[in-house]
Amino acid sequence: MSKHAEEVREFYNQYGAREWDRLNSTIYMRINFLLHMDFMKEYLVPGAKVLDAGCGAGRYAVEFARMGCEVTLFDISDEQLRIAKEKVDEANLSSSLNAVIQGDIRDLSMFQDDTFDVVICYGAPLSYIIEGRELAVKELARVAKPSGMVALSVNNKWGILKMLLGNQYPDFFNNKEYWYIDQVIETGDLPRHEQVSHPARHFFEAAELQALMSQAKLQDITLAGSPLFSCGNSNQVNEMGKDEKAYETILDIELRTYTNPTMVDNGEFLLAKARK
Ligand SMILES: C[S@@+](CC[C@H](N)C(=O)[O-])C[C@H]1O[C@@H](n2cnc3c(N)ncnc32)[C@H](O)[C@@H]1O
């Protein structure tokens, strides 16, 4: 395992159960979860064989199992896998679990070609890959069945900057060199930084993710942003969304806009789905 991959594994081993809480921690994050689920709902049918690649603590995996899918948990972090398995067991869904496997999405050689109906790689595992993103997407495509679906979500370059602006993060936009703002805009890469707990990451643009999927010979690519309408305004959404009617309106606007091709580069996460 490369030094960086080891660092990612260690980071998520330490991160532990916080990863389970993340998607349910705020109204904004719950909208993020609902949009990711909405994006693939028509393919998550009973009996579908699903690879959850970079499953983390299993928030999505538990939902896939609840929908009747047969789920394989896969992650680089043994601790995240342990939590994900525990969450599936706690939900009485162990019979929906096909396998629990530790590994790196750049090497899925433990799976044969054409194995899964649906391959999901949500919550930005690809953003933790500095070298070999092409290989990872090719591997994810290889293990999908012919006509199967591959869905990815990654960190968006413009979305992260909008979030920092919206949250009025102090001493950021006046400290361009220190925060590598030009480098992130030009290359997408944020190197390891003394004030960022995460390992080095890559932030994507829509055209780049689309190109990666095309190179992997995936077809009929659909892009989305999540959250998109709300990105950069999480505090406002968390406050105003306490009112049920306001929450419903915000969610409705998200659902109407999140796959709008002219808007997708404005979301926190960038999503893409395609058919093999
Ligand atoms: C932010 S979490 C997302 C978890 C889950 N998919 C979700 O969206 O809630 C990112 C996960 O990707 C995993 N990961 C990062 N790089 C990976 C790699 N190269 N191969 C497999 N898993 C990886 C991490 O260990 C972590 O559990």
Coordinates of C-alpha atoms and ligand atoms in Angstrom, one line a residue:
M1 CA 0.0 0.0 0.0
S2 CA 1.3 3.5 -0.9
K3 CA 2.2 5.9 1.9
H4 CA -0.7 8.1 1.0
A5 CA -3.2 5.1 0.9
E6 CA -1.8 4.1 4.3
E7 CA -2.5 7.6 5.6
V8 CA -6.1 7.5 4.3
R9 CA -6.6 4.2 6.0
E10 CA -5.3 5.5 9.2
F11 CA -7.3 8.7 9.0
Y12 CA -10.6 6.7 8.6
N13 CA -9.6 4.2 11.2
Q14 CA -9.2 7.1 13.7
Y15 CA -12.3 8.9 12.4
G16 CA -14.4 5.9 13.5
A17 CA -18.1 6.4 14.3
R18 CA -18.1 10.1 13.4
E19 CA -18.4 8.8 9.8
W20 CA -21.7 7.1 10.7
D21 CA -23.0 10.3 12.3
R22 CA -21.9 12.6 9.4
L23 CA -24.9 12.2 7.1
N24 CA -27.5 12.5 9.8
S25 CA -25.8 15.4 11.7
T26 CA -27.7 18.3 10.2
I27 CA -30.7 19.1 7.9
Y28 CA -28.2 20.1 5.2
M29 CA -26.4 16.7 5.4
R30 CA -29.7 14.8 5.4
I31 CA -30.6 16.6 2.2
N32 CA -27.2 15.4 0.8
F33 CA -28.1 11.8 1.8
L34 CA -31.6 12.0 0.2
L35 CA -30.2 13.4 -3.1
H36 CA -27.6 10.6 -3.3
M37 CA -30.4 8.0 -2.7
D38 CA -32.7 9.7 -5.2
F39 CA -30.0 9.7 -7.9
M40 CA -29.8 5.8 -8.0
K41 CA -33.2 4.8 -6.6
E42 CA -34.5 3.2 -9.8
Y43 CA -31.6 0.8 -9.9
L44 CA -31.6 -0.2 -6.2
V45 CA -34.2 -2.9 -6.7
P46 CA -34.7 -6.1 -4.7
G47 CA -32.1 -8.8 -5.5
A48 CA -29.7 -6.3 -7.2
K49 CA -26.0 -7.1 -6.5
V50 CA -24.5 -3.9 -5.2
L51 CA -20.8 -3.1 -4.6
D52 CA -20.5 -0.3 -2.1
A53 CA -16.9 0.8 -2.8
G54 CA -15.6 3.0 -0.1
C55 CA -18.7 2.2 2.0
G56 CA -17.4 4.0 5.1
A57 CA -19.6 3.4 8.1
G58 CA -22.4 2.0 5.9
R59 CA -25.0 4.8 5.9
Y60 CA -25.8 4.1 2.3
A61 CA -25.2 0.3 2.5
V62 CA -27.8 -0.1 5.3
E63 CA -30.3 1.7 3.0
F64 CA -29.4 -0.5 0.0
A65 CA -29.9 -3.6 2.1
R66 CA -33.2 -2.2 3.4
M67 CA -34.3 -1.8 -0.2
G68 CA -33.6 -5.5 -0.8
C69 CA -30.3 -5.3 -2.5
E70 CA -27.4 -7.8 -1.9
V71 CA -24.6 -5.7 -0.6
T72 CA -20.8 -6.1 -0.7
L73 CA -19.0 -3.8 1.7
F74 CA -15.6 -2.6 0.5
D75 CA -13.3 0.0 2.1
I76 CA -9.6 0.7 2.7
S77 CA -10.3 1.2 6.4
D78 CA -10.8 -1.9 8.5
E79 CA -12.5 0.2 11.3
Q80 CA -15.0 1.7 8.9
L81 CA -15.8 -1.8 7.6
R82 CA -16.2 -3.1 11.2
I83 CA -18.7 -0.2 11.9
A84 CA -20.6 -0.8 8.6
K85 CA -21.0 -4.5 9.3
E86 CA -22.2 -3.7 12.9
K87 CA -24.8 -1.2 11.5
V88 CA -26.1 -3.8 9.0
D89 CA -26.3 -6.4 11.8
E90 CA -28.1 -3.9 14.1
A91 CA -30.6 -3.2 11.4
N92 CA -31.3 -7.0 11.2
L93 CA -30.1 -7.0 7.6
S94 CA -27.2 -9.4 7.8
S95 CA -28.8 -11.8 5.3
S96 CA -28.4 -9.0 2.7
L97 CA -24.7 -8.9 3.2
N98 CA -22.7 -10.8 0.5
A99 CA -19.2 -10.0 1.6
V100 CA -17.0 -7.6 3.7
I101 CA -13.7 -6.8 2.0
Q102 CA -10.8 -4.5 2.8
G103 CA -8.9 -3.1 -0.1
D104 CA -8.1 -0.2 -2.4
I105 CA -10.6 0.7 -5.2
R106 CA -7.6 0.9 -7.6
D107 CA -7.3 -2.9 -7.3
L108 CA -10.5 -4.9 -7.4
S109 CA -8.8 -8.1 -8.6
M110 CA -10.7 -10.1 -5.9
F111 CA -13.8 -9.6 -8.1
Q112 CA -14.3 -11.1 -11.5
D113 CA -15.4 -8.9 -14.5
D114 CA -19.1 -8.3 -14.8
T115 CA -20.0 -9.2 -11.2
F116 CA -22.3 -6.4 -9.9
D117 CA -25.6 -4.9 -11.1
V118 CA -24.8 -1.6 -9.4
V119 CA -21.4 -0.3 -8.4
I120 CA -21.6 2.7 -6.0
C121 CA -18.6 4.8 -4.9
Y122 CA -20.2 7.6 -2.9
G123 CA -18.9 10.2 -0.4
A124 CA -15.6 10.9 -2.3
P125 CA -13.4 7.9 -2.0
L126 CA -12.0 9.0 -5.4
S127 CA -11.1 12.4 -4.0
Y128 CA -8.6 10.6 -1.7
I129 CA -6.7 9.2 -4.7
I130 CA -3.9 11.4 -5.8
E131 CA -2.4 9.0 -8.3
G132 CA -4.5 6.4 -10.2
R133 CA -8.0 7.8 -10.4
E134 CA -8.3 6.6 -14.0
L135 CA -7.4 3.1 -12.9
A136 CA -9.9 3.2 -10.0
V137 CA -12.8 4.2 -12.4
K138 CA -11.7 1.5 -14.8
E139 CA -11.8 -1.1 -12.1
L140 CA -15.2 0.1 -10.9
A141 CA -16.5 -0.2 -14.4
R142 CA -14.8 -3.6 -15.0
V143 CA -16.6 -5.3 -12.1
A144 CA -20.1 -3.9 -13.2
K145 CA -22.2 -6.2 -15.3
P146 CA -22.8 -5.3 -19.0
S147 CA -25.6 -2.7 -18.8
G148 CA -25.0 -2.4 -15.1
M149 CA -24.8 1.0 -13.5
V150 CA -21.8 2.8 -12.0
A151 CA -22.4 5.8 -9.7
L152 CA -19.7 8.0 -8.2
S153 CA -19.7 11.0 -5.9
V154 CA -16.6 13.2 -5.4
N155 CA -15.7 16.5 -3.8
N156 CA -16.3 19.4 -6.1
K157 CA -13.7 22.1 -6.5
W158 CA -16.1 25.1 -6.8
G159 CA -18.4 23.7 -4.2
I160 CA -15.7 23.6 -1.5
L161 CA -14.8 27.2 -2.3
K162 CA -18.5 28.2 -2.1
M163 CA -18.8 26.5 1.3
L164 CA -15.7 28.3 2.7
L165 CA -17.2 31.6 1.5
G166 CA -20.7 30.8 2.8
N167 CA -19.3 29.8 6.2
Q168 CA -17.2 32.9 6.3
Y169 CA -14.2 30.8 7.1
P170 CA -11.7 33.3 8.7
D171 CA -8.4 34.2 7.1
F172 CA -9.0 32.1 4.0
F173 CA -9.6 34.3 1.0
N174 CA -7.0 36.8 2.2
N175 CA -4.5 34.0 2.5
K176 CA -4.4 32.6 -1.0
E177 CA -0.8 31.1 -1.0
Y178 CA -1.1 29.6 2.5
W179 CA -4.3 27.7 1.4
Y180 CA -3.0 26.7 -2.1
I181 CA -6.1 28.3 -3.6
D182 CA -4.4 28.8 -7.1
Q183 CA -3.1 25.2 -7.0
V184 CA -6.5 23.8 -6.1
I185 CA -8.2 25.8 -8.9
E186 CA -5.5 24.8 -11.5
T187 CA -4.9 21.2 -10.6
G188 CA -7.7 20.2 -8.2
D189 CA -5.1 18.9 -5.7
L190 CA -4.9 20.1 -2.2
P191 CA -1.7 18.8 -0.6
R192 CA -1.5 17.8 3.0
H193 CA -2.0 21.0 5.0
E194 CA -1.2 21.7 8.7
Q195 CA -4.7 23.1 9.3
V196 CA -6.6 20.3 7.5
S197 CA -7.1 17.0 9.3
H198 CA -7.8 15.1 6.1
P199 CA -5.0 13.6 4.0
A200 CA -4.2 15.2 0.6
R201 CA -7.3 15.3 -1.6
H202 CA -8.3 15.9 -5.2
F203 CA -11.3 18.2 -6.0
F204 CA -13.0 17.6 -9.3
E205 CA -14.8 19.5 -12.0
A206 CA -17.8 18.1 -13.8
A207 CA -16.0 17.8 -17.2
E208 CA -13.1 16.0 -15.6
L209 CA -15.3 13.3 -13.9
Q210 CA -17.3 12.9 -17.2
A211 CA -14.0 12.4 -19.1
L212 CA -12.9 9.7 -16.6
M213 CA -16.1 7.8 -17.0
S214 CA -15.9 8.1 -20.8
Q215 CA -12.3 6.8 -20.7
A216 CA -13.6 3.8 -18.8
K217 CA -16.0 3.2 -21.7
L218 CA -19.1 4.0 -19.6
Q219 CA -22.1 5.4 -21.5
D220 CA -25.1 7.6 -21.0
I221 CA -23.4 9.7 -18.3
T222 CA -25.7 11.8 -16.0
L223 CA -24.1 14.4 -13.7
A224 CA -25.5 16.0 -10.6
G225 CA -24.6 18.2 -7.6
S226 CA -25.4 17.4 -4.0
P227 CA -26.5 19.6 -2.2
L228 CA -26.6 22.0 -5.1
F229 CA -29.1 24.8 -4.5
S230 CA -28.1 24.8 -0.8
C231 CA -24.3 24.6 -1.3
G232 CA -22.5 27.4 0.5
N233 CA -25.6 28.1 2.7
S234 CA -25.6 25.2 5.1
N235 CA -26.2 27.5 8.2
Q236 CA -29.2 29.1 6.6
V237 CA -30.6 25.7 5.5
N238 CA -30.1 24.3 9.0
E239 CA -31.9 27.2 10.5
M240 CA -34.8 27.8 8.0
G241 CA -35.2 24.0 7.5
K242 CA -36.5 23.7 11.1
D243 CA -39.8 24.9 9.7
E244 CA -41.3 21.9 8.0
K245 CA -42.8 23.8 5.1
A246 CA -39.5 25.6 4.4
Y247 CA -37.7 22.3 4.6
E248 CA -40.1 20.8 2.0
T249 CA -39.7 23.8 -0.3
I250 CA -35.9 23.7 -0.1
L251 CA -35.8 19.9 -0.7
D252 CA -38.2 20.3 -3.6
I253 CA -35.9 23.0 -5.2
E254 CA -32.9 20.7 -4.7
L255 CA -34.8 17.8 -6.4
R256 CA -35.7 20.0 -9.3
T257 CA -32.3 21.4 -9.9
Y258 CA -29.7 18.8 -8.8
T259 CA -29.3 17.2 -12.2
N260 CA -29.5 20.4 -14.2
P261 CA -26.5 20.1 -16.5
T262 CA -25.8 23.8 -16.4
M263 CA -25.7 23.9 -12.6
V264 CA -23.9 20.7 -11.5
D265 CA -20.5 22.3 -10.9
N266 CA -22.1 24.4 -8.1
G267 CA -22.7 21.5 -5.6
E268 CA -20.7 20.3 -2.6
F269 CA -20.5 16.8 -4.0
L270 CA -20.4 16.1 -7.7
L271 CA -22.3 13.0 -8.7
A272 CA -22.1 10.9 -11.9
K273 CA -23.9 7.8 -13.0
A274 CA -23.4 5.8 -16.2
R275 CA -24.2 2.5 -17.8
K276 CA -21.6 -0.1 -18.8
Ligands
LIG1 C1 -16.2 10.2 3.5 S1 -16.2 8.5 3.6 C2 -17.7 8.1 2.6 C3 -18.3 6.8 3.1 C4 -19.6 6.4 2.5 N1 -19.4 6.0 1.1 C5 -20.6 7.6 2.5 O1 -20.7 8.3 1.5 O2 -21.1 7.8 3.6 C6 -14.9 8.0 2.4 C7 -14.6 6.5 2.5 O3 -13.7 6.2 1.4 C8 -12.7 5.3 1.9 N2 -11.6 5.3 1.0 C9 -10.8 6.3 0.7 N3 -9.9 6.0 -0.2 C10 -10.2 4.7 -0.6 C11 -9.6 3.8 -1.5 N4 -8.5 4.1 -2.3 N5 -10.1 2.5 -1.6 C12 -11.2 2.2 -0.8 N6 -11.8 3.0 0.1 C13 -11.3 4.3 0.2 C14 -12.4 5.8 3.3 O4 -11.8 4.8 4.1 C15 -13.8 6.2 3.8 O5 -14.4 5.2 4.5

